[in-house]
mmCIF file of C-alpha atoms and ligand atoms in Angstrom:
data_model
loop_
_atom_site.group_PDB
_atom_site.id
_atom_site.type_symbol
_atom_site.label_atom_id
_atom_site.label_comp_id
_atom_site.label_asym_id
_atom_site.label_seq_id
_atom_site.Cartn_x
_atom_site.Cartn_y
_atom_site.Cartn_z
ATOM 1 C CA MET A 1 24.095 -37.192 -7.141
ATOM 2 C CA ASP A 2 27.824 -36.419 -6.684
ATOM 3 C CA GLU A 3 29.536 -33.144 -7.918
ATOM 4 C CA PHE A 4 31.271 -35.100 -10.869
ATOM 5 C CA SER A 5 28.093 -36.556 -12.232
ATOM 6 C CA LEU A 6 26.283 -33.239 -11.802
ATOM 7 C CA ILE A 7 29.039 -31.599 -14.003
ATOM 8 C CA LYS A 8 29.068 -34.462 -16.462
ATOM 9 C CA ASN A 9 25.319 -34.925 -16.912
ATOM 10 C CA TYR A 10 24.049 -31.286 -16.462
ATOM 11 C CA PHE A 11 26.987 -28.863 -17.205
ATOM 12 C CA ALA A 12 29.149 -30.587 -19.812
ATOM 13 C CA PRO A 13 26.295 -30.666 -22.473
ATOM 14 C CA LEU A 14 26.080 -26.797 -22.236
ATOM 15 C CA ALA A 15 29.848 -26.570 -23.011
ATOM 16 C CA ARG A 16 30.027 -29.186 -25.789
ATOM 17 C CA ASP A 17 29.879 -26.794 -28.712
ATOM 18 C CA PHE A 18 32.513 -24.399 -27.422
ATOM 19 C CA PRO A 19 36.023 -25.828 -27.831
ATOM 20 C CA GLY A 20 37.552 -23.483 -25.304
ATOM 21 C CA SER A 21 35.616 -25.219 -22.600
ATOM 22 C CA LEU A 22 37.725 -28.263 -23.188
ATOM 23 C CA GLY A 23 34.545 -30.059 -22.456
ATOM 24 C CA LEU A 24 34.805 -29.232 -18.752
ATOM 25 C CA ARG A 25 37.417 -32.158 -18.508
ATOM 26 C CA ASP A 26 40.346 -29.859 -17.545
ATOM 27 C CA ASP A 27 41.171 -27.532 -14.674
ATOM 28 C CA THR A 28 40.565 -24.445 -16.779
ATOM 29 C CA ALA A 29 39.393 -23.132 -19.952
ATOM 30 C CA LEU A 30 41.508 -21.834 -22.768
ATOM 31 C CA LEU A 31 40.509 -18.680 -24.766
ATOM 32 C CA ASP A 32 42.012 -17.014 -27.707
ATOM 33 C CA PRO A 33 41.129 -13.457 -28.366
ATOM 34 C CA ARG A 34 40.549 -12.858 -32.038
ATOM 35 C CA PRO A 35 43.117 -10.385 -33.657
ATOM 36 C CA GLY A 36 42.093 -6.766 -32.895
ATOM 37 C CA GLU A 37 39.500 -7.756 -30.250
ATOM 38 C CA GLN A 38 39.376 -7.509 -26.613
ATOM 39 C CA PHE A 39 37.682 -9.530 -23.916
ATOM 40 C CA ILE A 40 35.032 -7.888 -21.804
ATOM 41 C CA ILE A 41 34.494 -9.565 -18.517
ATOM 42 C CA THR A 42 31.829 -9.078 -15.802
ATOM 43 C CA LYS A 43 30.416 -10.928 -12.878
ATOM 44 C CA ASP A 44 27.060 -10.900 -11.116
ATOM 45 C CA ALA A 45 26.047 -12.850 -8.171
ATOM 46 C CA MET A 46 22.398 -13.858 -7.048
ATOM 47 C CA CYS A 47 21.396 -15.045 -3.661
ATOM 48 C CA GLU A 48 17.961 -16.606 -2.647
ATOM 49 C CA GLY A 49 15.991 -14.151 -0.628
ATOM 50 C CA VAL A 50 17.699 -11.236 -2.124
ATOM 51 C CA HIS A 51 17.643 -11.577 -5.885
ATOM 52 C CA PHE A 52 15.053 -14.163 -6.217
ATOM 53 C CA ILE A 53 12.418 -15.571 -4.010
ATOM 54 C CA GLY A 54 13.643 -19.364 -4.253
ATOM 55 C CA ASP A 55 10.206 -21.181 -5.362
ATOM 56 C CA GLU A 56 10.650 -19.742 -8.817
ATOM 57 C CA ASN A 57 11.001 -22.147 -11.775
ATOM 58 C CA PRO A 58 14.631 -23.055 -11.591
ATOM 59 C CA ALA A 59 14.782 -22.272 -15.468
ATOM 60 C CA LEU A 60 13.785 -18.789 -14.796
ATOM 61 C CA ILE A 61 16.454 -18.203 -12.083
ATOM 62 C CA ALA A 62 19.086 -19.366 -14.450
ATOM 63 C CA GLN A 63 17.900 -17.284 -17.262
ATOM 64 C CA LYS A 64 17.856 -14.209 -15.000
ATOM 65 C CA LEU A 65 21.318 -14.977 -13.952
ATOM 66 C CA LEU A 66 22.577 -15.117 -17.428
ATOM 67 C CA ARG A 67 20.574 -12.139 -18.599
ATOM 68 C CA VAL A 68 21.621 -9.660 -15.959
ATOM 69 C CA ASN A 69 25.235 -10.597 -17.049
ATOM 70 C CA LEU A 70 24.354 -10.098 -20.615
ATOM 71 C CA SER A 71 22.983 -6.810 -19.891
ATOM 72 C CA ASP A 72 26.363 -5.571 -18.683
ATOM 73 C CA LEU A 73 28.106 -6.785 -21.787
ATOM 74 C CA ALA A 74 25.223 -4.870 -23.712
ATOM 75 C CA ALA A 75 26.031 -1.711 -21.823
ATOM 76 C CA LYS A 76 29.676 -1.863 -22.871
ATOM 77 C CA GLY A 77 28.882 -2.774 -26.605
ATOM 78 C CA ALA A 78 30.224 -6.249 -26.391
ATOM 79 C CA SER A 79 29.008 -9.289 -27.950
ATOM 80 C CA PRO A 80 28.543 -12.424 -25.879
ATOM 81 C CA LEU A 81 31.279 -15.232 -26.026
ATOM 82 C CA CYS A 82 31.234 -17.695 -23.065
ATOM 83 C CA TYR A 83 30.395 -17.813 -19.228
ATOM 84 C CA PHE A 84 31.613 -19.356 -15.999
ATOM 85 C CA LEU A 85 29.066 -20.631 -13.570
ATOM 86 C CA ALA A 86 29.669 -21.039 -9.662
ATOM 87 C CA ILE A 87 26.669 -22.706 -8.063
ATOM 88 C CA MET A 88 26.512 -23.311 -4.303
ATOM 89 C CA ALA A 89 23.287 -25.349 -3.858
ATOM 90 C CA PRO A 90 21.825 -26.733 -0.547
ATOM 91 C CA LYS A 91 23.046 -30.500 0.046
ATOM 92 C CA ASN A 92 19.614 -31.848 -0.581
ATOM 93 C CA THR A 93 18.985 -30.079 -4.058
ATOM 94 C CA LYS A 94 17.166 -32.606 -6.300
ATOM 95 C CA PRO A 95 18.487 -33.721 -9.703
ATOM 96 C CA GLU A 96 15.123 -32.497 -11.191
ATOM 97 C CA TRP A 97 16.137 -28.851 -9.806
ATOM 98 C CA PHE A 98 19.454 -29.181 -11.963
ATOM 99 C CA ALA A 99 17.774 -30.490 -15.047
ATOM 100 C CA GLU A 100 15.252 -27.382 -14.820
ATOM 101 C CA PHE A 101 18.178 -24.945 -14.194
ATOM 102 C CA THR A 102 20.284 -26.219 -17.096
ATOM 103 C CA ARG A 103 17.258 -26.429 -19.359
ATOM 104 C CA GLY A 104 16.818 -22.701 -18.779
ATOM 105 C CA LEU A 105 20.602 -22.158 -19.361
ATOM 106 C CA ALA A 106 20.310 -24.078 -22.651
ATOM 107 C CA ALA A 107 17.308 -22.060 -24.039
ATOM 108 C CA ASP A 108 19.071 -18.766 -23.397
ATOM 109 C CA GLN A 109 22.611 -20.138 -24.604
ATOM 110 C CA GLU A 110 20.762 -20.585 -28.043
ATOM 111 C CA GLN A 111 18.847 -17.295 -28.091
ATOM 112 C CA TYR A 112 21.997 -15.296 -27.260
ATOM 113 C CA CYS A 113 24.828 -17.230 -28.903
ATOM 114 C CA VAL A 114 26.762 -18.061 -25.762
ATOM 115 C CA ALA A 115 28.228 -21.200 -24.309
ATOM 116 C CA LEU A 116 29.396 -22.325 -20.808
ATOM 117 C CA ALA A 117 33.176 -22.562 -20.553
ATOM 118 C CA GLY A 118 33.711 -23.554 -16.838
ATOM 119 C CA GLY A 119 32.767 -22.986 -13.304
ATOM 120 C CA ASP A 120 32.592 -24.599 -9.849
ATOM 121 C CA THR A 121 29.880 -26.743 -8.056
ATOM 122 C CA THR A 122 29.699 -26.949 -4.335
ATOM 123 C CA ALA A 123 27.330 -27.896 -1.592
ATOM 124 C CA THR A 124 26.214 -25.377 1.108
ATOM 125 C CA HIS A 125 24.775 -25.380 4.495
ATOM 126 C CA GLY A 126 23.069 -22.016 3.578
ATOM 127 C CA SER A 127 20.558 -21.170 0.820
ATOM 128 C CA LEU A 128 21.097 -21.272 -2.801
ATOM 129 C CA ALA A 129 23.774 -18.903 -4.152
ATOM 130 C CA LEU A 130 24.935 -18.311 -7.808
ATOM 131 C CA SER A 131 27.667 -16.303 -9.509
ATOM 132 C CA LEU A 132 28.249 -16.131 -13.200
ATOM 133 C CA THR A 133 31.146 -14.510 -14.808
ATOM 134 C CA MET A 134 30.439 -13.467 -18.549
ATOM 135 C CA VAL A 135 33.092 -13.058 -21.052
ATOM 136 C CA GLY A 136 32.362 -10.874 -24.292
ATOM 137 C CA THR A 137 34.343 -9.535 -26.903
ATOM 138 C CA LEU A 138 34.501 -6.190 -28.896
ATOM 139 C CA PRO A 139 37.022 -4.472 -31.444
ATOM 140 C CA LYS A 140 39.870 -3.062 -29.508
ATOM 141 C CA GLY A 141 39.350 0.416 -27.973
ATOM 142 C CA THR A 142 35.454 0.616 -28.573
ATOM 143 C CA MET A 143 34.126 -0.138 -25.184
ATOM 144 C CA LEU A 144 31.416 2.151 -24.168
ATOM 145 C CA GLN A 145 32.414 3.582 -20.770
ATOM 146 C CA ARG A 146 30.531 5.265 -17.938
ATOM 147 C CA SER A 147 33.060 8.240 -17.947
ATOM 148 C CA GLY A 148 32.586 9.854 -21.292
ATOM 149 C CA ALA A 149 29.405 12.055 -20.690
ATOM 150 C CA ARG A 150 30.019 15.866 -21.555
ATOM 151 C CA PRO A 151 27.937 18.944 -20.681
ATOM 152 C CA GLY A 152 25.207 19.233 -23.445
ATOM 153 C CA ASP A 153 25.079 15.734 -24.240
ATOM 154 C CA GLN A 154 21.589 14.233 -24.362
ATOM 155 C CA VAL A 155 20.488 11.604 -22.131
ATOM 156 C CA PHE A 156 18.756 8.403 -23.565
ATOM 157 C CA VAL A 157 17.108 5.275 -22.108
ATOM 158 C CA SER A 158 15.876 2.127 -23.818
ATOM 159 C CA GLY A 159 12.510 0.408 -23.339
ATOM 160 C CA THR A 160 10.334 1.438 -20.338
ATOM 161 C CA LEU A 161 11.125 2.116 -16.766
ATOM 162 C CA GLY A 162 9.842 0.808 -13.486
ATOM 163 C CA ASP A 163 8.054 -2.369 -14.820
ATOM 164 C CA ALA A 164 10.136 -4.774 -12.866
ATOM 165 C CA ALA A 165 10.110 -2.878 -9.786
ATOM 166 C CA LEU A 166 6.349 -2.948 -9.943
ATOM 167 C CA GLY A 167 6.334 -6.641 -10.894
ATOM 168 C CA LEU A 168 8.442 -7.449 -7.929
ATOM 169 C CA HIS A 169 6.039 -5.205 -5.723
ATOM 170 C CA ILE A 170 2.969 -7.231 -7.137
ATOM 171 C CA ILE A 171 4.749 -10.610 -6.448
ATOM 172 C CA SER A 172 5.799 -9.716 -2.758
ATOM 173 C CA SER A 173 2.584 -8.015 -1.717
ATOM 174 C CA HIS A 174 0.542 -10.834 -3.313
ATOM 175 C CA SER A 175 2.557 -13.530 -1.149
ATOM 176 C CA GLN A 176 1.942 -11.402 1.939
ATOM 177 C CA GLY A 177 -1.821 -11.491 0.969
ATOM 178 C CA GLU A 178 -2.286 -7.653 0.620
ATOM 179 C CA ASP A 179 -2.577 -4.930 -2.145
ATOM 180 C CA GLN A 180 -1.385 -2.384 0.192
ATOM 181 C CA GLY A 181 -3.972 0.118 -1.140
ATOM 182 C CA GLY A 182 -1.909 0.227 -4.132
ATOM 183 C CA GLY A 183 -4.693 -0.784 -6.496
ATOM 184 C CA TYR A 184 -3.040 -3.169 -8.838
ATOM 185 C CA ASN A 185 -5.691 -5.861 -8.063
ATOM 186 C CA SER A 186 -7.708 -3.726 -10.386
ATOM 187 C CA LEU A 187 -5.208 -4.136 -13.269
ATOM 188 C CA PRO A 188 -6.125 -6.569 -15.940
ATOM 189 C CA LYS A 189 -4.448 -9.901 -15.307
ATOM 190 C CA ARG A 190 -2.385 -9.556 -18.644
ATOM 191 C CA GLU A 191 -1.102 -6.140 -17.438
ATOM 192 C CA ARG A 192 -0.115 -7.721 -14.017
ATOM 193 C CA GLU A 193 1.390 -10.687 -15.714
ATOM 194 C CA PHE A 194 3.484 -8.342 -18.180
ATOM 195 C CA LEU A 195 4.943 -6.578 -15.041
ATOM 196 C CA VAL A 196 5.812 -9.716 -13.310
ATOM 197 C CA GLU A 197 7.561 -11.235 -16.326
ATOM 198 C CA ARG A 198 9.566 -7.824 -16.639
ATOM 199 C CA TYR A 199 10.914 -8.597 -13.122
ATOM 200 C CA LEU A 200 11.509 -12.351 -13.840
ATOM 201 C CA LEU A 201 13.104 -12.210 -17.202
ATOM 202 C CA PRO A 202 15.086 -9.067 -18.214
ATOM 203 C CA GLN A 203 15.684 -8.435 -21.985
ATOM 204 C CA PRO A 204 19.457 -7.473 -22.302
ATOM 205 C CA ARG A 205 19.667 -4.868 -25.150
ATOM 206 C CA LEU A 206 22.719 -6.471 -26.806
ATOM 207 C CA GLU A 207 22.163 -4.972 -30.372
ATOM 208 C CA LEU A 208 21.614 -1.784 -29.118
ATOM 209 C CA GLY A 209 24.800 -1.788 -26.981
ATOM 210 C CA MET A 210 26.821 -2.834 -30.289
ATOM 211 C CA ALA A 211 25.030 -0.094 -32.293
ATOM 212 C CA LEU A 212 25.966 2.643 -30.021
ATOM 213 C CA ARG A 213 29.660 2.058 -30.388
ATOM 214 C CA GLY A 214 31.112 5.297 -31.778
ATOM 215 C CA ILE A 215 27.726 7.098 -30.991
ATOM 216 C CA ALA A 216 27.202 7.061 -27.165
ATOM 217 C CA THR A 217 29.573 9.050 -25.010
ATOM 218 C CA SER A 218 28.731 6.971 -22.039
ATOM 219 C CA CYS A 219 26.602 4.027 -21.359
ATOM 220 C CA MET A 220 25.476 1.757 -18.467
ATOM 221 C CA ASP A 221 22.595 -0.566 -17.755
ATOM 222 C CA ILE A 222 20.062 0.423 -15.257
ATOM 223 C CA SER A 223 20.038 -2.271 -12.597
ATOM 224 C CA ASP A 224 19.551 -0.295 -9.302
ATOM 225 C CA GLY A 225 17.199 2.534 -10.210
ATOM 226 C CA LEU A 226 17.371 5.348 -12.830
ATOM 227 C CA LEU A 227 18.473 8.029 -10.579
ATOM 228 C CA GLN A 228 21.243 6.337 -8.695
ATOM 229 C CA ASP A 229 22.442 4.942 -11.937
ATOM 230 C CA MET A 230 22.575 8.390 -13.526
ATOM 231 C CA GLY A 231 24.629 9.484 -10.598
ATOM 232 C CA HIS A 232 27.074 6.758 -11.356
ATOM 233 C CA ILE A 233 27.513 8.139 -14.895
ATOM 234 C CA GLY A 234 27.672 11.551 -13.500
ATOM 235 C CA ASN A 235 30.302 10.653 -11.089
ATOM 236 C CA ALA A 236 32.495 8.770 -13.582
ATOM 237 C CA SER A 237 32.269 11.625 -16.129
ATOM 238 C CA GLY A 238 32.437 14.508 -13.565
ATOM 239 C CA VAL A 239 29.161 15.916 -14.757
ATOM 240 C CA GLY A 240 25.586 15.989 -13.518
ATOM 241 C CA ALA A 241 22.154 15.668 -15.406
ATOM 242 C CA THR A 242 18.680 17.130 -15.561
ATOM 243 C CA LEU A 243 16.066 14.572 -16.317
ATOM 244 C CA HIS A 244 12.321 15.281 -17.160
ATOM 245 C CA GLN A 245 9.552 13.395 -15.434
ATOM 246 C CA GLU A 246 7.059 13.524 -18.257
ATOM 247 C CA LYS A 247 9.547 12.274 -20.727
ATOM 248 C CA LEU A 248 10.269 8.956 -18.750
ATOM 249 C CA PRO A 249 9.092 6.212 -20.852
ATOM 250 C CA LEU A 250 6.358 4.015 -19.170
ATOM 251 C CA SER A 251 4.672 0.710 -20.320
ATOM 252 C CA SER A 252 0.792 1.136 -20.286
ATOM 253 C CA ALA A 253 0.702 -1.283 -17.195
ATOM 254 C CA ALA A 254 2.735 1.141 -15.385
ATOM 255 C CA ARG A 255 1.001 3.937 -16.396
ATOM 256 C CA ALA A 256 -2.337 2.515 -15.393
ATOM 257 C CA LEU A 257 -0.864 1.972 -11.860
ATOM 258 C CA LEU A 258 0.579 5.410 -11.689
ATOM 259 C CA ASP A 259 -2.891 6.944 -12.364
ATOM 260 C CA LYS A 260 -4.197 5.186 -9.490
ATOM 261 C CA ASN A 261 -1.452 5.850 -7.134
ATOM 262 C CA SER A 262 1.404 8.250 -7.716
ATOM 263 C CA GLY A 263 3.319 6.763 -5.025
ATOM 264 C CA TYR A 264 4.426 4.397 -7.533
ATOM 265 C CA TRP A 265 6.921 7.018 -9.144
ATOM 266 C CA GLU A 266 9.343 5.709 -6.446
ATOM 267 C CA GLN A 267 9.552 2.313 -8.183
ATOM 268 C CA VAL A 268 9.843 4.062 -11.724
ATOM 269 C CA VAL A 269 12.796 6.450 -10.744
ATOM 270 C CA GLY A 270 14.434 4.369 -8.076
ATOM 271 C CA GLY A 271 13.252 0.761 -8.386
ATOM 272 C CA GLY A 272 15.849 -1.932 -9.655
ATOM 273 C CA ASP A 273 15.890 -4.750 -12.168
ATOM 274 C CA ASP A 274 14.994 -2.618 -15.445
ATOM 275 C CA TYR A 275 18.068 -3.754 -17.321
ATOM 276 C CA GLU A 276 17.689 -0.973 -19.792
ATOM 277 C CA LEU A 277 20.591 0.956 -21.388
ATOM 278 C CA LEU A 278 21.025 4.556 -20.087
ATOM 279 C CA PHE A 279 23.299 6.302 -22.317
ATOM 280 C CA THR A 280 24.548 9.907 -23.533
ATOM 281 C CA ALA A 281 25.333 11.140 -26.836
ATOM 282 C CA PRO A 282 25.906 14.550 -28.544
ATOM 283 C CA ALA A 283 22.803 16.122 -30.309
ATOM 284 C CA LYS A 284 24.160 15.401 -33.809
ATOM 285 C CA HIS A 285 23.456 11.708 -33.237
ATOM 286 C CA ARG A 286 19.702 12.231 -32.594
ATOM 287 C CA ASP A 287 18.569 11.098 -36.092
ATOM 288 C CA ALA A 288 20.724 8.029 -35.949
ATOM 289 C CA ILE A 289 19.367 7.008 -32.565
ATOM 290 C CA LYS A 290 15.879 7.496 -33.764
ATOM 291 C CA GLN A 291 16.497 5.141 -36.640
ATOM 292 C CA LEU A 292 17.980 2.776 -34.198
ATOM 293 C CA SER A 293 14.820 2.769 -32.112
ATOM 294 C CA ASP A 294 12.812 2.236 -35.312
ATOM 295 C CA SER A 295 14.890 -0.725 -36.227
ATOM 296 C CA LEU A 296 15.130 -2.563 -32.863
ATOM 297 C CA GLY A 297 11.460 -2.815 -32.132
ATOM 298 C CA TYR A 298 11.536 -1.087 -28.782
ATOM 299 C CA SER A 299 11.708 2.564 -27.849
ATOM 300 C CA ILE A 300 14.618 4.706 -27.235
ATOM 301 C CA SER A 301 13.619 7.785 -25.278
ATOM 302 C CA LEU A 302 15.227 11.153 -24.831
ATOM 303 C CA ILE A 303 14.835 11.966 -21.113
ATOM 304 C CA GLY A 304 17.092 14.793 -20.334
ATOM 305 C CA GLU A 305 20.485 16.374 -20.633
ATOM 306 C CA ILE A 306 23.858 16.526 -19.248
ATOM 307 C CA THR A 307 24.889 19.432 -17.132
ATOM 308 C CA ALA A 308 28.205 20.896 -15.852
ATOM 309 C CA SER A 309 26.910 21.096 -12.286
ATOM 310 C CA LYS A 310 27.482 17.745 -10.632
ATOM 311 C CA THR A 311 24.135 16.854 -9.485
ATOM 312 C CA VAL A 312 21.498 14.761 -11.063
ATOM 313 C CA SER A 313 17.980 16.576 -10.745
ATOM 314 C CA LEU A 314 14.593 15.341 -11.880
ATOM 315 C CA LEU A 315 11.933 18.013 -12.931
ATOM 316 C CA ASP A 316 8.207 17.663 -13.192
ATOM 317 C CA ALA A 317 6.444 19.098 -16.299
ATOM 318 C CA LYS A 318 6.413 22.583 -14.713
ATOM 319 C CA GLY A 319 10.152 22.569 -14.165
ATOM 320 C CA ASN A 320 9.981 22.011 -10.320
ATOM 321 C CA PRO A 321 12.104 19.466 -8.635
ATOM 322 C CA VAL A 322 10.565 16.097 -7.975
ATOM 323 C CA LYS A 323 11.152 14.821 -4.486
ATOM 324 C CA VAL A 324 12.193 11.237 -4.472
ATOM 325 C CA GLN A 325 12.706 9.255 -1.160
ATOM 326 C CA GLN A 326 14.695 6.268 -2.453
ATOM 327 C CA PRO A 327 16.747 7.158 -5.650
ATOM 328 C CA GLY A 328 18.043 3.357 -5.916
ATOM 329 C CA PHE A 329 18.710 0.099 -4.314
ATOM 330 C CA GLN A 330 21.805 -0.510 -2.253
ATOM 331 C CA HIS A 331 23.014 -3.799 -0.448
ATOM 332 C CA PHE A 332 24.256 -3.258 3.054
ATOM 333 C CA LYS A 333 21.773 -0.409 3.858
HETATM 334 P P1 ADP B 401 39.048 -28.099 -9.751
HETATM 335 O O1 ADP B 401 38.756 -29.060 -8.638
HETATM 336 O O2 ADP B 401 40.257 -28.292 -10.425
HETATM 337 O O3 ADP B 401 38.673 -26.759 -9.507
HETATM 338 P P2 ADP B 401 36.373 -29.214 -10.677
HETATM 339 O O4 ADP B 401 36.170 -30.625 -10.320
HETATM 340 O O5 ADP B 401 35.669 -28.103 -9.904
HETATM 341 O O6 ADP B 401 37.979 -28.595 -10.843
HETATM 342 O O7 ADP B 401 35.839 -28.914 -12.014
HETATM 343 C C1 ADP B 401 36.108 -29.630 -13.211
HETATM 344 C C2 ADP B 401 35.818 -29.059 -14.519
HETATM 345 O O8 ADP B 401 34.407 -28.700 -14.460
HETATM 346 C C3 ADP B 401 36.370 -27.640 -14.633
HETATM 347 O O9 ADP B 401 36.629 -27.408 -16.028
HETATM 348 C C4 ADP B 401 35.416 -26.747 -14.254
HETATM 349 O O10 ADP B 401 35.459 -25.338 -14.983
HETATM 350 C C5 ADP B 401 34.173 -27.369 -14.563
HETATM 351 N N1 ADP B 401 32.838 -27.084 -13.863
HETATM 352 C C6 ADP B 401 32.733 -27.357 -12.419
HETATM 353 N N2 ADP B 401 31.522 -26.968 -12.003
HETATM 354 C C7 ADP B 401 30.915 -26.331 -13.147
HETATM 355 C C8 ADP B 401 29.735 -25.669 -13.223
HETATM 356 N N3 ADP B 401 28.822 -25.450 -12.408
HETATM 357 N N4 ADP B 401 29.510 -25.059 -14.578
HETATM 358 C C9 ADP B 401 30.294 -25.091 -15.343
HETATM 359 N N5 ADP B 401 31.447 -25.873 -15.514
HETATM 360 C C10 ADP B 401 31.901 -26.457 -14.236
HETATM 361 MG MG1 MG B 402 41.963 -28.319 -10.717
#
């Protein structure tokens, strides 16, 4: 199927209800900001063999691509508007693959109220590569930034940590036919599936991000490991943080694994793909944040505090520093 048929058959239907897309029949999209609003724009790329394995259901690959970008909007307190998709697919990619991929996009467009507005489609001699540019909006001047944390602020995180990294560990050791002495084979199937799903399908915390406008002094989404990402807030704000290991929120599946093998702490504090929000706020907002957590249906945990010293430290229950080998994921390393 040629490029133009692909656009017409698979991508144009995803743009139909969004007038700014011009139906994908022009060179560009055309967007008007609403009065008093700003556009918030982010791009994330995903490559076969790095961000996904390649033999997943294409719908899941599509949803993960969309959701990691939505997570960036969540981190800034923005609401989704539209997105641009670049797809570089091997020449022999079947129409069925595009059908499944766009089915995943359609499902998430519905769930998150966002539409396709443009993109590019090319064949590649290499493996599948994808890039998505997401556009969101928010009232002018209200974007949550990484740079506003102040000494004395409390540090919070949504949801639970480490599940996705543990899920990836299960998928990859499983495909190599080994449990690496980690003991996850003795986890109930339901718990293993929970961890794997947390890796495959992130949950962007959009309502939380929007609710944090005017409350959080800094915010980001954790994509590359809690400690490394805490360091990003620290660097941007010119501060440090003390985090408490016993306060880190864990799912029952992650806790069960840690009970068997404490080496898994590495995944909890340094593993990627959490897509939870990490944010800081002055202590006076503690009650407001507690209420948010009650109304949103997932936990928001107080895990530490911002310090004037410019380092991030993780302490155990006795107040001793926890040694961590790998505080986060980095490409080119
Ligand atoms: P040009 O050659 O002028 O860059 P294209 O032929 O690549 O234009 O694209 C025509 C239209 O289709 C444009 O509006 C473009 O944004 C859209 N488009 C192409 N590929 C995609 C895609 N994968 N997803 C969404 N829109 C796409
Ligand atoms: Mg053109």
